[in-house]
CSV table of C-alpha atoms in Angstrom, one decimal:
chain,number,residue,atom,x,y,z
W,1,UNK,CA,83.9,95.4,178.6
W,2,UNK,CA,81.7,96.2,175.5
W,3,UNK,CA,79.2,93.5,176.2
W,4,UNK,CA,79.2,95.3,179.6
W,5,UNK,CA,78.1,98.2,177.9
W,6,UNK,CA,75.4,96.8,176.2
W,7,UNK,CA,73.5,96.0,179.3
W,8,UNK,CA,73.7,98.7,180.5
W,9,UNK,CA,70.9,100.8,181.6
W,10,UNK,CA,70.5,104.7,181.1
W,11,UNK,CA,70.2,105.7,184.8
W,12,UNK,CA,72.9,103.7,186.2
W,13,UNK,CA,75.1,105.4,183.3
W,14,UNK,CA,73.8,108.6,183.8
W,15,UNK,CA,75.6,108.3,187.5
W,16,UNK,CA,79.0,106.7,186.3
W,17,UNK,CA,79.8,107.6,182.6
W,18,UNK,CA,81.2,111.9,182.7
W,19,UNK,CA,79.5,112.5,179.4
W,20,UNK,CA,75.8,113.0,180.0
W,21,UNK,CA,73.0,111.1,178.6
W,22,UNK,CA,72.9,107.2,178.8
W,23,UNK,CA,73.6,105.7,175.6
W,24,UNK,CA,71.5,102.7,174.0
W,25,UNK,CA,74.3,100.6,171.5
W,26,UNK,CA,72.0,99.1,169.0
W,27,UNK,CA,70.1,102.9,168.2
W,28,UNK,CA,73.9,103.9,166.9
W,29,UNK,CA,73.6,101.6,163.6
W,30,UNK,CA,70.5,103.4,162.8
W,31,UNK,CA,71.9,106.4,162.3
W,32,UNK,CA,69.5,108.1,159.7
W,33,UNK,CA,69.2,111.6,160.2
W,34,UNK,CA,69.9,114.1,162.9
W,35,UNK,CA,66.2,115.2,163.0
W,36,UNK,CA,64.8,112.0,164.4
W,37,UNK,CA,68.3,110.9,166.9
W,38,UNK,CA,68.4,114.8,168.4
W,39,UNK,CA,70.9,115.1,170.2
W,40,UNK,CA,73.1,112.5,169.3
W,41,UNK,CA,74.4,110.9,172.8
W,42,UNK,CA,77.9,111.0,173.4
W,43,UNK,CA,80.0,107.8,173.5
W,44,UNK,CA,80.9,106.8,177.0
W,45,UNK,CA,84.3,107.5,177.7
W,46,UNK,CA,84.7,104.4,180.5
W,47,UNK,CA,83.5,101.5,180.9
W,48,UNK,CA,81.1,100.7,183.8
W,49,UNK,CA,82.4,100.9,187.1
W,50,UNK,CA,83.7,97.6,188.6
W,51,UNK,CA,84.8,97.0,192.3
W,52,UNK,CA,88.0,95.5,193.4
W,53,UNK,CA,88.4,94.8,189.8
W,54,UNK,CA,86.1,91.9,189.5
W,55,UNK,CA,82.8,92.6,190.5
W,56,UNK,CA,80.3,95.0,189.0
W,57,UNK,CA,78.8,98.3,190.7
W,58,UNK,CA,75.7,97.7,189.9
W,59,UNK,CA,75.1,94.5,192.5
W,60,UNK,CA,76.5,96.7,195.3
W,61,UNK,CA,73.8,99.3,194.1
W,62,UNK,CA,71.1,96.6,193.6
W,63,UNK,CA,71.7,95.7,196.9
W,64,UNK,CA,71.6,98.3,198.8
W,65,UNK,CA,68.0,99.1,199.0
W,66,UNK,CA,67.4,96.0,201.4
W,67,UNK,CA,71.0,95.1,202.8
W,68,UNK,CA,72.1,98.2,202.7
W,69,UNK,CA,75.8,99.2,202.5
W,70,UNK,CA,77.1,95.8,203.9
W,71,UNK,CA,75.1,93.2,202.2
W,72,UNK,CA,77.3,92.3,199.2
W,73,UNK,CA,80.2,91.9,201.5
W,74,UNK,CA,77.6,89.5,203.4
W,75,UNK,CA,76.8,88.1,200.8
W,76,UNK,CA,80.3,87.3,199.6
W,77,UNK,CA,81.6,86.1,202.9
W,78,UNK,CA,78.8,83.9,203.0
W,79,UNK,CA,79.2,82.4,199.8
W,80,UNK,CA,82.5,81.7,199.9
W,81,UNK,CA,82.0,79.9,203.3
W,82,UNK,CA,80.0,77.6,201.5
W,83,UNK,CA,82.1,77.1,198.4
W,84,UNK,CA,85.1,76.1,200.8
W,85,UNK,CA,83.3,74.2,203.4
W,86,UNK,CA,81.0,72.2,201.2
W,87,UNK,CA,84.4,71.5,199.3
W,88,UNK,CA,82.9,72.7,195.9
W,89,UNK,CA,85.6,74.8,195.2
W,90,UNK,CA,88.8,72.6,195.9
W,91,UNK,CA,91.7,73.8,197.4
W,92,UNK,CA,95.1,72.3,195.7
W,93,UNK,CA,98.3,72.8,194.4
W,94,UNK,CA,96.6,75.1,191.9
W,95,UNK,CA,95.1,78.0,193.9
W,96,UNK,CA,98.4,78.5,195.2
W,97,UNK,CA,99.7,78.8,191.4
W,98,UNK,CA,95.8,81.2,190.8
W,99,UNK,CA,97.3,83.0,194.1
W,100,UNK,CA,100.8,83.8,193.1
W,101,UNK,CA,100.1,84.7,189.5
W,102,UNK,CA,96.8,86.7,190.8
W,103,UNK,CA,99.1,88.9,192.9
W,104,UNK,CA,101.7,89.1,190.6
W,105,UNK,CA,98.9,90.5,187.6
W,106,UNK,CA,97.3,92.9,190.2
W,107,UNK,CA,100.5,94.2,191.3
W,108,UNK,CA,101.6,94.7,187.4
W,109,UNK,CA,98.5,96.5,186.1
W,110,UNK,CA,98.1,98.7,189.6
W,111,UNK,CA,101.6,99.7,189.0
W,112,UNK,CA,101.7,100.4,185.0
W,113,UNK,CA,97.9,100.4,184.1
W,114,UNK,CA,97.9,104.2,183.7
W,115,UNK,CA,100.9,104.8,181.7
W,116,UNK,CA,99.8,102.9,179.3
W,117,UNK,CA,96.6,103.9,178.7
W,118,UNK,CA,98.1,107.4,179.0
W,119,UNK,CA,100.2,106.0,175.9
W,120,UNK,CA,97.1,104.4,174.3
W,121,UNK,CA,95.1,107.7,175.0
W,122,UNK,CA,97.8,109.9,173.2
W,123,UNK,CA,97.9,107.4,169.9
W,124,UNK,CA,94.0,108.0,169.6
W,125,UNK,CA,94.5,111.9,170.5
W,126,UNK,CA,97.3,112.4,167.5
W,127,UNK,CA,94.6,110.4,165.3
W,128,UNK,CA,91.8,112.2,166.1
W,129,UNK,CA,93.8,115.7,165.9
W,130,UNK,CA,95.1,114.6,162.3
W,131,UNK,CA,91.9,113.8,161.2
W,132,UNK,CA,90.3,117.1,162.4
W,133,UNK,CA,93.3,119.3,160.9
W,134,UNK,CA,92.1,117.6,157.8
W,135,UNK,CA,88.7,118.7,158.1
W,136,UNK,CA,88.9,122.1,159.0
W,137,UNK,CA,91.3,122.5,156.2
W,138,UNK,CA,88.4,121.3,153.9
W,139,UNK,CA,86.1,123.6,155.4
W,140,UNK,CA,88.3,126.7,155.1
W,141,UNK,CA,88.9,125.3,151.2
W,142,UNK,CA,85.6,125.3,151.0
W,143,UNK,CA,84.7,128.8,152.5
W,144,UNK,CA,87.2,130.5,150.7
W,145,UNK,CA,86.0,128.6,147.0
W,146,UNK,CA,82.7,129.9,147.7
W,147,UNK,CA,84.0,133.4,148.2
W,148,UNK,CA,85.9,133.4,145.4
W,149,UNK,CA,83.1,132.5,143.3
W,150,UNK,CA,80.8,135.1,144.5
W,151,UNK,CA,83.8,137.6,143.4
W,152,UNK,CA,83.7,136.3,139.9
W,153,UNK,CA,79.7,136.7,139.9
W,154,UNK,CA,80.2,140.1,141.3
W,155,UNK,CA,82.9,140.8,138.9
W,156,UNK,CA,81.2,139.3,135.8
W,157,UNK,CA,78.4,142.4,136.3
W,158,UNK,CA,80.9,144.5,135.4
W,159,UNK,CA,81.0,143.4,132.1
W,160,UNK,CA,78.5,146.4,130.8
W,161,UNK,CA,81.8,148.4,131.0
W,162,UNK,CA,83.9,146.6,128.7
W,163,UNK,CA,80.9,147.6,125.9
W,164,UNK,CA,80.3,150.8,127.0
W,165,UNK,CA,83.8,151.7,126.7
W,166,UNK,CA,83.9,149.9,123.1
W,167,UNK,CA,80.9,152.0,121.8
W,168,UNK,CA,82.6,155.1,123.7
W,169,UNK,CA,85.6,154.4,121.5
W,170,UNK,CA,83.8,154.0,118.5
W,171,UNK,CA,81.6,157.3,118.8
W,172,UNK,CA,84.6,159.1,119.7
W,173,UNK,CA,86.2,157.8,116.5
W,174,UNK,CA,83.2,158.7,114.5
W,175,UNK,CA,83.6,162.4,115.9
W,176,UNK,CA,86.9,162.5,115.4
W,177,UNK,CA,87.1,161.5,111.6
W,178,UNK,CA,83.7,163.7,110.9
W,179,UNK,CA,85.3,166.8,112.5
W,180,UNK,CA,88.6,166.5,110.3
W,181,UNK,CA,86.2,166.4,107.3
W,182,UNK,CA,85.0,169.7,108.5
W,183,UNK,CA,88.9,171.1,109.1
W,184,UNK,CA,89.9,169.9,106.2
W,185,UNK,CA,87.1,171.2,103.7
W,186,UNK,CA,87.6,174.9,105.6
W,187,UNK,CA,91.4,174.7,104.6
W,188,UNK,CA,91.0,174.1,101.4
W,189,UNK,CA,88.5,176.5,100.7
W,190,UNK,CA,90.7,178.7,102.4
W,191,UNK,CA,94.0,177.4,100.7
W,192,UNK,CA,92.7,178.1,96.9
W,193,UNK,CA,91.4,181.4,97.9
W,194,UNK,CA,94.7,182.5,99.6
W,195,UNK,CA,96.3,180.7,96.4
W,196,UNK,CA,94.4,183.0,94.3
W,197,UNK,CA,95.2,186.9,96.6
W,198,UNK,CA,99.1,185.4,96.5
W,199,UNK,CA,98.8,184.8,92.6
W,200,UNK,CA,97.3,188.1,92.1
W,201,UNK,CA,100.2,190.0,94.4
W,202,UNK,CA,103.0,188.1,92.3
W,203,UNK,CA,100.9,189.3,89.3
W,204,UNK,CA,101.3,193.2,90.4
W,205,UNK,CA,104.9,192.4,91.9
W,206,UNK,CA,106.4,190.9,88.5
W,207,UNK,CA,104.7,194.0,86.4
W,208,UNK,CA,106.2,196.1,88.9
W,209,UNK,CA,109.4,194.9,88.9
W,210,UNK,CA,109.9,194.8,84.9
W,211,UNK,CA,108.8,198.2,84.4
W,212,UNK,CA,111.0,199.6,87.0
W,213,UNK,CA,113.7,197.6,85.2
W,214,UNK,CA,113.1,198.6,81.9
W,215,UNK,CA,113.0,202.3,83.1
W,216,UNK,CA,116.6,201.5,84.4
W,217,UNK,CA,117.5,199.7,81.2
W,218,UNK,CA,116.3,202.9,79.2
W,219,UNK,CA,117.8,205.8,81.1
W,220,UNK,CA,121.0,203.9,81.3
W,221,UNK,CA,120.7,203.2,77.4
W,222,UNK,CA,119.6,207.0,76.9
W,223,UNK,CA,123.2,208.2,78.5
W,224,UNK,CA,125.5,209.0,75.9
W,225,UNK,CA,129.3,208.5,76.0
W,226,UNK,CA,129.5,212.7,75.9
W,227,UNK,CA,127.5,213.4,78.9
W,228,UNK,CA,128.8,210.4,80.8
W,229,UNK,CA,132.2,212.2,80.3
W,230,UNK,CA,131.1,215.4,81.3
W,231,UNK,CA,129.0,214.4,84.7
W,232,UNK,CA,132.6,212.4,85.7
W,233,UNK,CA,134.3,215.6,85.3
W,234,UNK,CA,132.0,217.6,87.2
W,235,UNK,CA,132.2,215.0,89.8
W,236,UNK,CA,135.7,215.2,90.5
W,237,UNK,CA,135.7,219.0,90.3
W,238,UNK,CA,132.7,218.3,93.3
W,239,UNK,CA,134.9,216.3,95.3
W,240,UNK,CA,137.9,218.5,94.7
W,241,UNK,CA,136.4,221.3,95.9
W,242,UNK,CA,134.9,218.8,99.3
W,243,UNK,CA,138.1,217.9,100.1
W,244,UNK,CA,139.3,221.6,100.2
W,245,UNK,CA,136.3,222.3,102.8
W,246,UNK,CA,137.3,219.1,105.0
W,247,UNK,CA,140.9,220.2,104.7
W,248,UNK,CA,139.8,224.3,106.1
W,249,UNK,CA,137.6,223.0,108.8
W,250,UNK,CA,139.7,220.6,110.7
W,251,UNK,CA,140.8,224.2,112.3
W,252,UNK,CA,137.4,224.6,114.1
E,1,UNK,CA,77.9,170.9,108.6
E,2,UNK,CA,77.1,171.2,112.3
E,3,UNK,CA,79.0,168.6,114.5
E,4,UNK,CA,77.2,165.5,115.6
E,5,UNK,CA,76.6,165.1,119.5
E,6,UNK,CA,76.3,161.4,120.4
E,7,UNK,CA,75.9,161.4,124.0
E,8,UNK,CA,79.3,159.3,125.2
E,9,UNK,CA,78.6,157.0,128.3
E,10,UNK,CA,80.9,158.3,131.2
E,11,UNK,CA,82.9,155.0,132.3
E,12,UNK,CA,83.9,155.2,136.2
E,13,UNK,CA,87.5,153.0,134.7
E,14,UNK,CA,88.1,152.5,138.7
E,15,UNK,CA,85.4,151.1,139.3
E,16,UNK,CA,85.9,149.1,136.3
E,17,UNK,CA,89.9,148.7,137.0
E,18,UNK,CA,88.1,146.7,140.2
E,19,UNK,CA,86.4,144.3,138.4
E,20,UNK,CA,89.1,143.7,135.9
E,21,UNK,CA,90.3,139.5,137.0
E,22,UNK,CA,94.0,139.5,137.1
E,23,UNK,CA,94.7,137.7,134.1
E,24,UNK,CA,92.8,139.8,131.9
E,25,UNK,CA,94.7,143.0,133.2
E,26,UNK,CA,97.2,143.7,130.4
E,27,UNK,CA,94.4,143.7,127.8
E,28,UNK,CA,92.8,146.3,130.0
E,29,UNK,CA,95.6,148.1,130.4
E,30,UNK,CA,95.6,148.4,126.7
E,31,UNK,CA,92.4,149.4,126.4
E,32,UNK,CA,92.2,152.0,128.3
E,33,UNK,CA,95.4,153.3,127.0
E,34,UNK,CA,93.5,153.1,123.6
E,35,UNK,CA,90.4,154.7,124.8
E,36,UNK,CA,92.9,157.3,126.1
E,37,UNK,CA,94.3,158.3,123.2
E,38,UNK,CA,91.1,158.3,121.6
E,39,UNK,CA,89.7,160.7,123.9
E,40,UNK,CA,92.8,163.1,124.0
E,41,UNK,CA,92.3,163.1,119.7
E,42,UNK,CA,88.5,164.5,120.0
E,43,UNK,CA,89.9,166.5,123.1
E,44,UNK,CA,92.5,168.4,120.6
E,45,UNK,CA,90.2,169.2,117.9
E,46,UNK,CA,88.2,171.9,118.6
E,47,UNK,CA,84.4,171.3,117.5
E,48,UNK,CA,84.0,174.4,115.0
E,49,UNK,CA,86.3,174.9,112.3
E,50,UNK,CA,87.8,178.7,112.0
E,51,UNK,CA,85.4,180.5,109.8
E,52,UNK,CA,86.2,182.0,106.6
E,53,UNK,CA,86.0,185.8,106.5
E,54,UNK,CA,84.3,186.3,103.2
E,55,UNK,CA,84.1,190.3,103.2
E,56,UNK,CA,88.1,190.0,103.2
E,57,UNK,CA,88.1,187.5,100.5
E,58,UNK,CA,85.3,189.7,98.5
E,59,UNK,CA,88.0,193.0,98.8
E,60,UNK,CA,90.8,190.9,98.0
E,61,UNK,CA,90.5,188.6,95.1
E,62,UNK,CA,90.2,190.6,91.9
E,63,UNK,CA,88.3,188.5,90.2
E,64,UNK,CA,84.4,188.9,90.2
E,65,UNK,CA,82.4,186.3,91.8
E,66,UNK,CA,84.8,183.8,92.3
E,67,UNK,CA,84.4,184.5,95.5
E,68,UNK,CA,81.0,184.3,95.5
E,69,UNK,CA,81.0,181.4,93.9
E,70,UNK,CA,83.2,179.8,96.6
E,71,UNK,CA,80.9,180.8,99.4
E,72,UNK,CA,77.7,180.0,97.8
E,73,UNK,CA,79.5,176.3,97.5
E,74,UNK,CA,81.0,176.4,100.7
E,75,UNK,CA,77.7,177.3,102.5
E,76,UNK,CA,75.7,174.6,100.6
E,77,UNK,CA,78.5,171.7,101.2
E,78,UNK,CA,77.0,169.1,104.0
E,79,UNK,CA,79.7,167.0,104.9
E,80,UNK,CA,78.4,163.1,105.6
E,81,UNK,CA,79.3,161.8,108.2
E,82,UNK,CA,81.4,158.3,108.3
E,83,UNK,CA,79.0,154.8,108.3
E,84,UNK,CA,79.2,153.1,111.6
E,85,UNK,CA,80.1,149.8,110.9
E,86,UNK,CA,81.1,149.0,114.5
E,87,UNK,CA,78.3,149.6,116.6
E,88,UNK,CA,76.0,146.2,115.5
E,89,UNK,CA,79.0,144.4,116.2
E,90,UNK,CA,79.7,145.5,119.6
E,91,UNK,CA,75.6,145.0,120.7
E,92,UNK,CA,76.4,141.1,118.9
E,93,UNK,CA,79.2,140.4,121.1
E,94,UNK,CA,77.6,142.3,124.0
E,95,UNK,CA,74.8,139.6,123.7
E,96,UNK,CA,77.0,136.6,123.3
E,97,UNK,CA,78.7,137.9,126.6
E,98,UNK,CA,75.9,138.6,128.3
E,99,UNK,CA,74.3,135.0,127.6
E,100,UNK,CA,78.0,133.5,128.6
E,101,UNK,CA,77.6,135.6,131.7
E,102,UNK,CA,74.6,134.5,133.1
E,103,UNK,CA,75.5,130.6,131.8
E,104,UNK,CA,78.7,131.1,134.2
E,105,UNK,CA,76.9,132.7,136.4
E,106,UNK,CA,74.1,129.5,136.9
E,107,UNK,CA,77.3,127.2,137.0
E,108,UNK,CA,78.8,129.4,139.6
E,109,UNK,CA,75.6,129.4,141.8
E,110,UNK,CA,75.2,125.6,141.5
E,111,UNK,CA,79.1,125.2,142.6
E,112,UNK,CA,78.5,127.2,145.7
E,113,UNK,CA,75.4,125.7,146.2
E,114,UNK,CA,77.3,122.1,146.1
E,115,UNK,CA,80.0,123.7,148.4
E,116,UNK,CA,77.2,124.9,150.6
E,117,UNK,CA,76.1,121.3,150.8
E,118,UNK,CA,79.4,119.7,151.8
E,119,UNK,CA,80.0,122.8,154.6
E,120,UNK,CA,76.9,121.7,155.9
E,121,UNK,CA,77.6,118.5,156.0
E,122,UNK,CA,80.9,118.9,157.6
E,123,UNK,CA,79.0,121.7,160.6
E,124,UNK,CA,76.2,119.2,161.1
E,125,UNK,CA,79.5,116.0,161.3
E,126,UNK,CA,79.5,114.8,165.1
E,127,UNK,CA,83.1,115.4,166.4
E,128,UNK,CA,85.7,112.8,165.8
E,129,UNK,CA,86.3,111.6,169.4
E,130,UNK,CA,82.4,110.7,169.7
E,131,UNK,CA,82.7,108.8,166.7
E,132,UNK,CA,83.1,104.6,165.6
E,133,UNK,CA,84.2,103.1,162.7
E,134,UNK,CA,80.9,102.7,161.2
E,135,UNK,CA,80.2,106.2,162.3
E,136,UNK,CA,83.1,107.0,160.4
E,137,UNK,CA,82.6,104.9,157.1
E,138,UNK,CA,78.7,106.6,156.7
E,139,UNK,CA,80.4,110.1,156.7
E,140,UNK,CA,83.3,109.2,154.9
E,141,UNK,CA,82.7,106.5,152.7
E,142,UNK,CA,86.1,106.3,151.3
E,143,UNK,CA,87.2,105.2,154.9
E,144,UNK,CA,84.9,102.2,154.5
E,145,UNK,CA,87.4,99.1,154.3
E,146,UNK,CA,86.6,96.7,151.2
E,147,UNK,CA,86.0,93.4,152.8
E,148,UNK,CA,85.0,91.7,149.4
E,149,UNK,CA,88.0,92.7,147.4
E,150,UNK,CA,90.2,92.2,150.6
E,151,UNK,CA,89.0,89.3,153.1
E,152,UNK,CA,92.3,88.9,154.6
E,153,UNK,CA,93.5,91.9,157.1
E,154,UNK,CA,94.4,94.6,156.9
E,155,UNK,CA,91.7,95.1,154.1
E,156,UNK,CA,93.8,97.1,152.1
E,157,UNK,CA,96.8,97.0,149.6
E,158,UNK,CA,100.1,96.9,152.1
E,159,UNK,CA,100.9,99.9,150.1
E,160,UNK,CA,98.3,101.8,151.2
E,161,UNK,CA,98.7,101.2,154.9
């Protein structure tokens, strides 16, 4: 089968093989680059097309220009008519053995031929789908590696921020500790001078305070024991005479 | 006495939040809590202290020119302001990070460049069911079955199979 393929020819491929252009077997192994092989010819799915399993397409189609449609036949009839009568091909006990065995072949391959290159075809399809789970999974790795690495460039830009901040921070802190100076000088200032307006009231307050006691002290010393008698005398004779004006008035 | 204005940089921190990898987010987090405070400090302290009313002071305090002598002093005081220390150090480590940047940056480019490379090479791959074995061994040359260091079939260790 593949040294059929060899000889084949593009244009009598072109008519049999389902997949486009003919294919030459040797170009394959000098698979260089794309540019100079473009398109790269699909591999033929069958093999050439054979004729009651034995002989080939292309003498039926080589044929046909001068014999036309019967001439292999012709041809065939004719040649084995001379291989039996001229007794080059001997018939024995074996072509009856060739016959039976012949039959019994045919009959087997006619009869299970295409499940099992149904079978065959589905080992090669589970292959072939492995293999191509494999590679799109690479490409998509792939794809998704380079997009994460343009979102760390993009994301390393952003690194002005971090120093910005930092020097925001540090201003801020600068500001911060130079105002305080200022708040803190102003109090102070302020603190000694309201120290000094609270020293001088307690000043005025503690004179005031003495001298309004010693007045006390002295008019309390400058009560002698004979008038002290006679003002508590007088006061009872006051009250007396209060009680005597509650007692008349209770009438009104 | 006057207060210093340094201009302060107004910092979009969404925008920045975005840019922030994953792994580095705590140590955002704290900065911007940080810078947060910071900014709620300079926010509370109003930029003019109260001023000092002198004429009260003058009526007030008994004795002579204390006063004055207070607010002649007072006016003349200039307050200096705090040494930045910081500042040099922040451009230093903004250059070292810059010059990491655009070193990570160049390794970056030249990964995706080699990633570029192997997705082309994959998109320009014929498909699998056009392919032979030798096919096969060029574009994957680990497929390609040792013959020297294993004559006998199947080419491989048994382990391997």
């Amino acid at each position: 089968m593949l040294s059929r393929l060899v000889f084949v020819s593009a244009p009598v491929l072109k008519s049999t093989a389902p997949l486009g252009a003919g294919l030459v077997q040797a170009a394959r192994s000098v698979h260089t680059s794309q540019q100079s092989l473009a398109p790269v010819p699909a591999l033929p799915e069958k093999g050439g097309k054979v004729r009651y399993g034995l002989i080939p397409e292309e003498i039926f189609q080589f044929l046909y220009p001068k014999t036309g449609v019967t001439g292999p036949y012709v041809l065939g009839t004719g040649l084995l008519t001379y291989l039996l009568s001229k007794e080059i091909y001997v018939i024995n006990h074996e072509t009856f053995a060739a016959a039976s065995i012949g039959i019994v072949i045919v009959y087997g391959i006619k009869k299970f031929g295409p499940s099992v290159a149904a079978f065959a075809d589905k080992l090669n399809d589970e292959k072939v789908s492995k293999v191509r789970e494999v590679k799109e999974l690479a490409v998509s790795n792939l794809q998704q590696a380079i997009e994460e690495e343009k979102k760390e460039q993009w994301r390393a830009e952003g690194r002005q921020n971090l120093f910005d901040a930092k020097r925001n921070n540090v201003a801020m802190l600068l500001e911060i500790n130079f105002r305080e100076r200022l708040h803190m000088v102003t109090n102070e200032v302020k603190k000694r001078l309201d120290y000094q307006i609270a020293l001088q009231n307690l000043q005025r307050r503690m004179e005031q305070e003495h001298l309004v006691s010693w007045v006390e002290k002295s008019v309390v010393k400058s009560i002698t024991p004979q008038q002290e008698k006679e003002s508590i005398a007088k006061c009872i004779t006051d009250l007396k005479m209060l009680a005597k004006i509650e007692q008349a008035r209770p009438t009104v | 006495m006057s207060g210093r204005r340094v201009a302060l940089k107004a910092i979009d921190w969404m925008a920045f939040a975005e840019r922030v990898p994953p792994n580095q987010k705590m140590m955002f987090n704290a900065l911007k809590t940080r810078s947060d405070a910071v900014a709620a400090r300079l926010s509370a302290l109003p930029e003019k202290p109260p001023v000092i009313d002198w004429s009260y002071y003058k009526s007030a305090v008994a004795k002579a020119g204390m006063v004055d002598e207070f607010e002649k002093k007072f006016t003349a005081l200039k307050i200096p302001e705090a040494a930045d220390t910081e500042t040099s150090k922040i451009n230093a480590q903004e250059q070292e990070a810059n010059k990491h940047a655009v070193a990570y940056v160049q390794a970056s480019k030249a990964r995706i460049a080699q990633y570029e490379k192997e997705l082309e090479m994959f998109r320009n791959m014929i498909p699998f069911d056009q392919m032979t074995i030798e096919d096969l061994n060029n574009t994957f040359p680990e497929t390609k079955l040792d013959k020297e260091k294993y004559p006998y079939w199947p080419h491989k260790p048994i382990a391997e199979l």
